[in-house]
Coordinates of C-alpha atoms and ligand atoms in Angstrom, one line a residue:
X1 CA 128.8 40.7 16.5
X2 CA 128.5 39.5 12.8
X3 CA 129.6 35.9 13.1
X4 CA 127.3 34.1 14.4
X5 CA 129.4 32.4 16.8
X6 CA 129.4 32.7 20.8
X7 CA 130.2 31.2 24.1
X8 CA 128.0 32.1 26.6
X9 CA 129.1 31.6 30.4
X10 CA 126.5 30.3 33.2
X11 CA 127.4 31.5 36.3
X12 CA 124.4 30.1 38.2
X13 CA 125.9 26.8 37.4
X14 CA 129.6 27.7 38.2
X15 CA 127.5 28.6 41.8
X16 CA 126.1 25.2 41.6
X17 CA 128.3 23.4 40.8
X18 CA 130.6 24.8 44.1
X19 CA 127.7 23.7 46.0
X20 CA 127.8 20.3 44.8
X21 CA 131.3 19.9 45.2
X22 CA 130.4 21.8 49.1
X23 CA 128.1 19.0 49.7
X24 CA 130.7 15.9 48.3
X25 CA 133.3 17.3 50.9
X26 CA 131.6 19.0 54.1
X27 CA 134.4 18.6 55.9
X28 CA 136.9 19.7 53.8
X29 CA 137.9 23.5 52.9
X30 CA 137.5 24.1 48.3
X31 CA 140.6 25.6 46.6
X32 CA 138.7 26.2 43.3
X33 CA 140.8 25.8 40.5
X34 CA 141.1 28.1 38.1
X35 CA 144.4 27.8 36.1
X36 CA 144.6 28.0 32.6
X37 CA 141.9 31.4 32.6
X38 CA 139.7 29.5 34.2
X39 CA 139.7 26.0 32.0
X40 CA 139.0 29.1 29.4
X41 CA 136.0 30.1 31.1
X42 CA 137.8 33.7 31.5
X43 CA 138.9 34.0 35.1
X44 CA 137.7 37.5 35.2
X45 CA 134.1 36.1 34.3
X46 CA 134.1 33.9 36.5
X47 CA 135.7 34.1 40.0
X48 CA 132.7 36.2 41.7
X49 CA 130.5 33.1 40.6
X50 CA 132.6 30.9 42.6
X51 CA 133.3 33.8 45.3
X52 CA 131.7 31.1 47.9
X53 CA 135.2 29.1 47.7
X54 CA 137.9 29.4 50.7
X55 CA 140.4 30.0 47.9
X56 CA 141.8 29.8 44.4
X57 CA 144.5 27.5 43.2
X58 CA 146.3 28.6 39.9
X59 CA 149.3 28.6 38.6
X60 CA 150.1 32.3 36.8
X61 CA 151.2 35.0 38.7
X62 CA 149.5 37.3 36.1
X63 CA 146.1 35.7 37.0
X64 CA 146.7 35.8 41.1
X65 CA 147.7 39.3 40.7
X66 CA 144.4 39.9 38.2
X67 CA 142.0 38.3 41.4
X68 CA 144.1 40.4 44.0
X69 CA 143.2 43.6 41.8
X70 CA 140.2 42.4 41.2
X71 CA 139.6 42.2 45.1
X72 CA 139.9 38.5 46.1
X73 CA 141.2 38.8 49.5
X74 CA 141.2 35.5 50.8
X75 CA 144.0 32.7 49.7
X76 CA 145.3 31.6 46.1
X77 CA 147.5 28.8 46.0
X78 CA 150.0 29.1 43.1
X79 CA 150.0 24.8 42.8
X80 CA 153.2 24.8 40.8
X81 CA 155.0 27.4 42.8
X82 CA 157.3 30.2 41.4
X83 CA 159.0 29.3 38.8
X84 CA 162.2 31.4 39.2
X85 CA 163.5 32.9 42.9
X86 CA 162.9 36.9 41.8
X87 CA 159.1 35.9 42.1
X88 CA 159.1 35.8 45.5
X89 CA 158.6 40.0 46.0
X90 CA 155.3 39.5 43.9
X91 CA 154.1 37.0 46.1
X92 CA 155.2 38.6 49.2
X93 CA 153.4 41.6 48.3
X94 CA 150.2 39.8 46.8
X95 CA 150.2 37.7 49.9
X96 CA 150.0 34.3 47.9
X97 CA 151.0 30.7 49.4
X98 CA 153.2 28.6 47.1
X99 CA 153.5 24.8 46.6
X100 CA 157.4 23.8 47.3
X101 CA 158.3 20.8 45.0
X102 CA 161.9 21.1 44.9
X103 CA 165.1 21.9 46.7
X104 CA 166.1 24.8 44.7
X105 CA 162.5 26.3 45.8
X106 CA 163.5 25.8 49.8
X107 CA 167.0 27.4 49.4
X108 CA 165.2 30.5 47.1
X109 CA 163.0 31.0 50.5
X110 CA 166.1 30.5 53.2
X111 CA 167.6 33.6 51.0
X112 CA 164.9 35.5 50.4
X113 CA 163.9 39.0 52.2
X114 CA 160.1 39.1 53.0
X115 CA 158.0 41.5 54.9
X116 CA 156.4 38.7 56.3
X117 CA 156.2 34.7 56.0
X118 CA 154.6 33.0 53.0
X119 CA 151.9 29.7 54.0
X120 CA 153.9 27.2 52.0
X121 CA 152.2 23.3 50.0
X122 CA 155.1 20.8 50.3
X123 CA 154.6 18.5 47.6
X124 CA 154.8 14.9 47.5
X125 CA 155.3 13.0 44.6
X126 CA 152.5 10.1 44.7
X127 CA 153.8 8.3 42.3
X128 CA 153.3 10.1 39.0
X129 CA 156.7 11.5 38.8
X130 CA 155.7 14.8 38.1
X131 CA 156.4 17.4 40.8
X132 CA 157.3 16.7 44.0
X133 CA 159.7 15.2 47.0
X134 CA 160.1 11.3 46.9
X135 CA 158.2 10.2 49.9
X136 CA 161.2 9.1 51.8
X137 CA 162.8 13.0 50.9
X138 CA 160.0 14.7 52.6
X139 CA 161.0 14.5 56.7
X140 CA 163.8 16.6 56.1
X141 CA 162.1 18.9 53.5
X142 CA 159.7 20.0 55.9
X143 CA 162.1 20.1 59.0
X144 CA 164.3 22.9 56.8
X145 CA 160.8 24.6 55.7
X146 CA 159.8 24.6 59.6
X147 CA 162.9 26.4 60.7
X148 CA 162.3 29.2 58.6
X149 CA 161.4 32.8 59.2
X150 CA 160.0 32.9 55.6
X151 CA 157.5 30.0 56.1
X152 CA 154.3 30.3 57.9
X153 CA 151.4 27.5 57.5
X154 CA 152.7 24.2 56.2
X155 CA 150.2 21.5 54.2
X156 CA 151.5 18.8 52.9
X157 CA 150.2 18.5 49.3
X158 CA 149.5 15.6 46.4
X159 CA 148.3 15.1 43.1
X160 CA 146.5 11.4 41.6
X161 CA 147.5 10.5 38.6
X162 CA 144.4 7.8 38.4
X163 CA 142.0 9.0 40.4
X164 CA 139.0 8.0 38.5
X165 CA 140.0 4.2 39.0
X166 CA 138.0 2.7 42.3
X167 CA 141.5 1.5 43.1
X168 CA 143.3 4.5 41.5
X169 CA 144.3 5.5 44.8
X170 CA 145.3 2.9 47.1
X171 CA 149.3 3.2 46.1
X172 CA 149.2 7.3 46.1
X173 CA 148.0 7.1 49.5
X174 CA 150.4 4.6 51.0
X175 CA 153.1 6.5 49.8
X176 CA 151.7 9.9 51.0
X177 CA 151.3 8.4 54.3
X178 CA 155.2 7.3 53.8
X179 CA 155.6 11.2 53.5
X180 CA 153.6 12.4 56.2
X181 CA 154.7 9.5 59.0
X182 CA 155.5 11.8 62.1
X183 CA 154.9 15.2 60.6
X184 CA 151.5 16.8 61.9
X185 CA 150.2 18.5 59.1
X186 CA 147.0 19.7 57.6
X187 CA 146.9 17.8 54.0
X188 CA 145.1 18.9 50.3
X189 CA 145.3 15.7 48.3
X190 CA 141.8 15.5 46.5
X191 CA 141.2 16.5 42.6
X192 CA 137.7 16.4 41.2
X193 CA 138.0 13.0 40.7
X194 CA 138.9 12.0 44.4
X195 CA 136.2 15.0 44.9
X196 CA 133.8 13.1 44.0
X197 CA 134.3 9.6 44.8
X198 CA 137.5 8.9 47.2
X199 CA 135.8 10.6 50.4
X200 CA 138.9 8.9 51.8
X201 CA 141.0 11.4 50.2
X202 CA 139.3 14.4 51.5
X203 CA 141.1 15.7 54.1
X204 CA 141.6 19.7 55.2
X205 CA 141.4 21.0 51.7
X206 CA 140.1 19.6 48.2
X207 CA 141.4 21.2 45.0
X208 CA 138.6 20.3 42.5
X209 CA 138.2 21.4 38.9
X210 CA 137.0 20.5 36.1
X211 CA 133.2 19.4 37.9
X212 CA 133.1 23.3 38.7
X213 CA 132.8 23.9 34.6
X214 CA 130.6 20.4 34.8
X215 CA 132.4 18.3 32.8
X216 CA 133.4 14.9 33.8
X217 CA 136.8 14.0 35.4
X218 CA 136.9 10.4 33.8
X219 CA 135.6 12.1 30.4
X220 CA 132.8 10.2 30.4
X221 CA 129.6 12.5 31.2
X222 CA 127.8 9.3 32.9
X223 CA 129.9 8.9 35.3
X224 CA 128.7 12.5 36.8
X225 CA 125.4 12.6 35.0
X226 CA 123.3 12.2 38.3
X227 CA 125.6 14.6 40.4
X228 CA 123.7 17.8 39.5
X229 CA 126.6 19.4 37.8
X230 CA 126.1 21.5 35.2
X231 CA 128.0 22.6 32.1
X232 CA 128.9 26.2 32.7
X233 CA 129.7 27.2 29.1
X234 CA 127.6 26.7 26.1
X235 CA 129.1 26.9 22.4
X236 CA 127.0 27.9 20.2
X237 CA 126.5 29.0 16.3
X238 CA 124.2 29.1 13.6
X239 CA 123.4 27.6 10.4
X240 CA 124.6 29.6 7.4
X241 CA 124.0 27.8 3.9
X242 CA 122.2 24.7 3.4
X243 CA 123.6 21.8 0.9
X244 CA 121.1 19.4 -1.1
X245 CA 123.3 16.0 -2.0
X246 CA 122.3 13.2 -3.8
X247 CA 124.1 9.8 -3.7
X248 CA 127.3 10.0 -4.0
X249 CA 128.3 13.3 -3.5
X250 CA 131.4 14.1 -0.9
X251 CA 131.3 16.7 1.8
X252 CA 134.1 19.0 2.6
X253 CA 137.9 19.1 2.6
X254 CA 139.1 15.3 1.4
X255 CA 135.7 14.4 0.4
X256 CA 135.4 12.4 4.0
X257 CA 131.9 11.7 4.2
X258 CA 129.7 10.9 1.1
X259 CA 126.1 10.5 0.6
X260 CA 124.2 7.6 0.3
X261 CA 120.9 8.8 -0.9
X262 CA 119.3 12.4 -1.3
X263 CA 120.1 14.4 1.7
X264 CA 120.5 17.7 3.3
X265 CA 122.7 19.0 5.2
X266 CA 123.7 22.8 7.0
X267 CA 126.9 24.8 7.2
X268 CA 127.8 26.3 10.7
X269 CA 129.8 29.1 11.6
X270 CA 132.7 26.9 13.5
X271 CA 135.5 25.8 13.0
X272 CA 138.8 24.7 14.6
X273 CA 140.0 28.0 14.6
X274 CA 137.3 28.7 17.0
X275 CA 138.3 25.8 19.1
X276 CA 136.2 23.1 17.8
X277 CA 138.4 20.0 17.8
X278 CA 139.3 19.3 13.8
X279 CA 139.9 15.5 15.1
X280 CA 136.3 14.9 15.6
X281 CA 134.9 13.0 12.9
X282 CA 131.6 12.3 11.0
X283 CA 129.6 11.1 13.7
X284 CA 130.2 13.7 16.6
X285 CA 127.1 15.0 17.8
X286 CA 125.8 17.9 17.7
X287 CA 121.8 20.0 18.4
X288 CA 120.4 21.5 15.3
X289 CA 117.0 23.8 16.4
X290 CA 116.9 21.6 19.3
X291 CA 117.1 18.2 17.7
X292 CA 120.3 16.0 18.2
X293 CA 122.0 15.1 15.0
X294 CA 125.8 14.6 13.9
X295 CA 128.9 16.5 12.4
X296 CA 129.2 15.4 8.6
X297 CA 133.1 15.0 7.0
X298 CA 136.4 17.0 7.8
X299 CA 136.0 20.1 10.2
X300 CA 137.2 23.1 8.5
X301 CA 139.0 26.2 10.0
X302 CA 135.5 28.3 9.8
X303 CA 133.0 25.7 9.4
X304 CA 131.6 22.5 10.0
X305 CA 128.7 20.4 8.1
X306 CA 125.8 18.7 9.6
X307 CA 123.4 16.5 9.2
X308 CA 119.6 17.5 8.8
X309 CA 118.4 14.2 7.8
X310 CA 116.8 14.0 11.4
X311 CA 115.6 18.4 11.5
X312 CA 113.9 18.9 8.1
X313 CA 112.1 22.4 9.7
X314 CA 116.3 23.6 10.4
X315 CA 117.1 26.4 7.7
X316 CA 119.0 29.3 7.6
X317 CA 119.7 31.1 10.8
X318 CA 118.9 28.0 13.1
X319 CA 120.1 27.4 16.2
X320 CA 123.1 25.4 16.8
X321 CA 124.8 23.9 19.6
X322 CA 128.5 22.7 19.6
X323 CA 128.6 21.5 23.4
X324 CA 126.7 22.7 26.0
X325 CA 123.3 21.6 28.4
X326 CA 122.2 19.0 25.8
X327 CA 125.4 18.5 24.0
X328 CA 128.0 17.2 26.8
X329 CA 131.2 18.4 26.1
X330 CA 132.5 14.9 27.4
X331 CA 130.9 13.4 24.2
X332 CA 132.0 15.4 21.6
X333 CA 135.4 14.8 22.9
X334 CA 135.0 11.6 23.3
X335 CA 134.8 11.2 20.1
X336 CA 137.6 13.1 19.1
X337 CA 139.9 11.5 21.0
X338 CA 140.4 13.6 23.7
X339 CA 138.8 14.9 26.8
X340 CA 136.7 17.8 28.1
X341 CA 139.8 19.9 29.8
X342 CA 141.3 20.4 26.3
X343 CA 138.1 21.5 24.7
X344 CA 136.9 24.2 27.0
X345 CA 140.8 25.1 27.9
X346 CA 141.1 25.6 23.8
X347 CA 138.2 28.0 22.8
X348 CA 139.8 30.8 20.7
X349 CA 140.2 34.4 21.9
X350 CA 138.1 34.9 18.5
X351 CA 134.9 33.6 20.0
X352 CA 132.5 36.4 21.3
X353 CA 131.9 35.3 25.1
X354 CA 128.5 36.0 27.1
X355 CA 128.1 35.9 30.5
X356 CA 124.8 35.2 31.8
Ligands
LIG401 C1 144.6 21.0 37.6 C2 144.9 20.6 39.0 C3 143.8 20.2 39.9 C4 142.4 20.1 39.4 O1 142.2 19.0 38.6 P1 140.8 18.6 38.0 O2 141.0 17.2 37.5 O3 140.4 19.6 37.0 O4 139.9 18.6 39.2 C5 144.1 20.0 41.2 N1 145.4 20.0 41.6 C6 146.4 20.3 40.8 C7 147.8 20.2 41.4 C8 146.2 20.6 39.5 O5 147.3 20.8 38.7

């Protein structure tokens, strides 16, 4: 590695942070969630970290079949299905239970020729209006599922759309008891959100996320600061030219941050194209040789600027970190306008990745 840029994976606190989400449901099986390669922690890195779980939930059949080669033998729940009817050989054969959110889905399994019945998810819409059977649709979805020589175990499954609200959940639920009036059936409702804080959502199976990589579901890193979670990737950099200013002088592309006095300030190896959000503006925080300090003017493709005002001792070749244990990914999303998911989902195949 020349460039001084790298992610580095923790996979004692993907194991921890399993455990916490253990102890926030003990009656409740985990589908750890690990669509998206693993919220870009790289599923391959990561799924013996979180081997403890009763299952994966994901959404690609390239990444089931990856933790079937791999050897995960125990369940993966494909949560938005398969996508087009010739799917259902692959999951057949790689023995994978699929969420059912449409008609067209129930018809593709009446037809289809199995060696031997799939565990099905029947999903209800909530209220979001994504995926899913109105609630008032789902009695006779599941009665056609039931009678099926294709389908074996039948949940009933749900997604919130708010549940970070205290009160985020009261509608969802009366509707998915609508759904589930006279059906006896195991449920999975329960996000990280309703994970963490709507044990009344728990049921038979949670399907957190996002707390697994220790960021916060609300994107606020308060909200789960005295949980124990812990970020599970660091991004991290160096310094690689230092700037003196004096007043008035402008700092990178569109001269969007100028100085007020004599200042100096360091170049880092990171950019956007390295998944660092070009949104965030002066301001976003950011540890410089262990000292917290801020992000200085535009964000360029291959490097940002920061601020040693508050680090004199930083020079060349000093430690930086982008988001990580001190930096909380939650903040420097925060203030770029978006959340957590998008930034650890968006790290560029260019970054070098440790796994430690
Ligand atoms: C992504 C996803 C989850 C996990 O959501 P988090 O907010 O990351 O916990 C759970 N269920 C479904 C259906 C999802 O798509």
């Amino acid at each position: 590695m020349s460039r001084p840029i790298v992610a580095t994976i923790h996979q004692q606190a993907l194991r921890q942070n399993l455990a916490i989400v253990r102890q926030a449901a003990p009656h409740s099986r985990v589908w750890s969630v690990v669509k998206a390669n693993a919220y870009g922690h790289g599923i391959a890195r990561c799924w013996q970290s979180l081997a403890e779980t009763d299952g994966f939930a994901l959404l690609n059949l390239e990444e089931a079949i990856l933790l079937r080669e791999q050897g995960w033998k125990k369940p993966i729940l494909l949560l938005e299905g398969f996508f087009h009817s010739d799917e259902l050989a692959l999951l057949d054969r790689y023995r994978l239970t699929t969420s059912v959110h449409s008609n067209w889905q129930i018809h593709a399994l009446a037809k289809a020729q199995l060696n031997a019945p799939l565990d099905i998810y029947l999903k209800v819409n909530s209220g979001m209006n994504r995926l899913g059977f109105r609630p008032e649709q789902v009695s006779a979805a599941w009665n056609k599922l039931r009678l099926l020589d294709n389908v074996g175990e039948m949940t009933l499954m749900a997604h919130f759309a708010d549940a970070e609200k205290p009160d985020g959940l009261i509608e969802p639920l009366r509707r998915i008891e609508q759904a589930a009036e006279g059906l006896d059936c195991p449920r999975s409702l329960s996000n990280s959100a309703a994970t963490l804080w709507h044990p009344e959502a728990h049921y038979d199976w949670v399907r957190p996320g996002i707390v697994l990589y220790g960021a916060s579901p609300s994107g606020q890193w308060q909200d789960i600061a005295s949980t124990g979670l812990k970020p599970a990737m660091t991004l991290s950099s160096e310094i690689i030219a230092i700037q003196q200013l004096s007043a008035g002088d402008g700092v990178g592309y569109g001269y969007r941050y100028h100085a007020t006095g004599e200042q100096r300030i360091g170049v880092v190896a990171c950019g956007y194209a390295d998944g660092y959000p070009r949104h965030a503006p002066t301001g976003t925080p950011v540890m410089v040789d262990g000292v917290m300090t801020r992000t200085l003017g535009a964000v360029s493709m291959d490097m940002l600027m920061v601020d040693l005002t508050p680090c004199p001792q930083a020079g060349i070749g000093s430690k930086v970190e982008l988001w990580g244990e001190q930096v909380k990914i939650d903040d420097v999303a925060r203030a770029a306008g978006t959340v957590g998911y998008e930034l650890m989902c968006a790290l560029a195949p260019r970054v070098p990745v440790e796994v430690i």
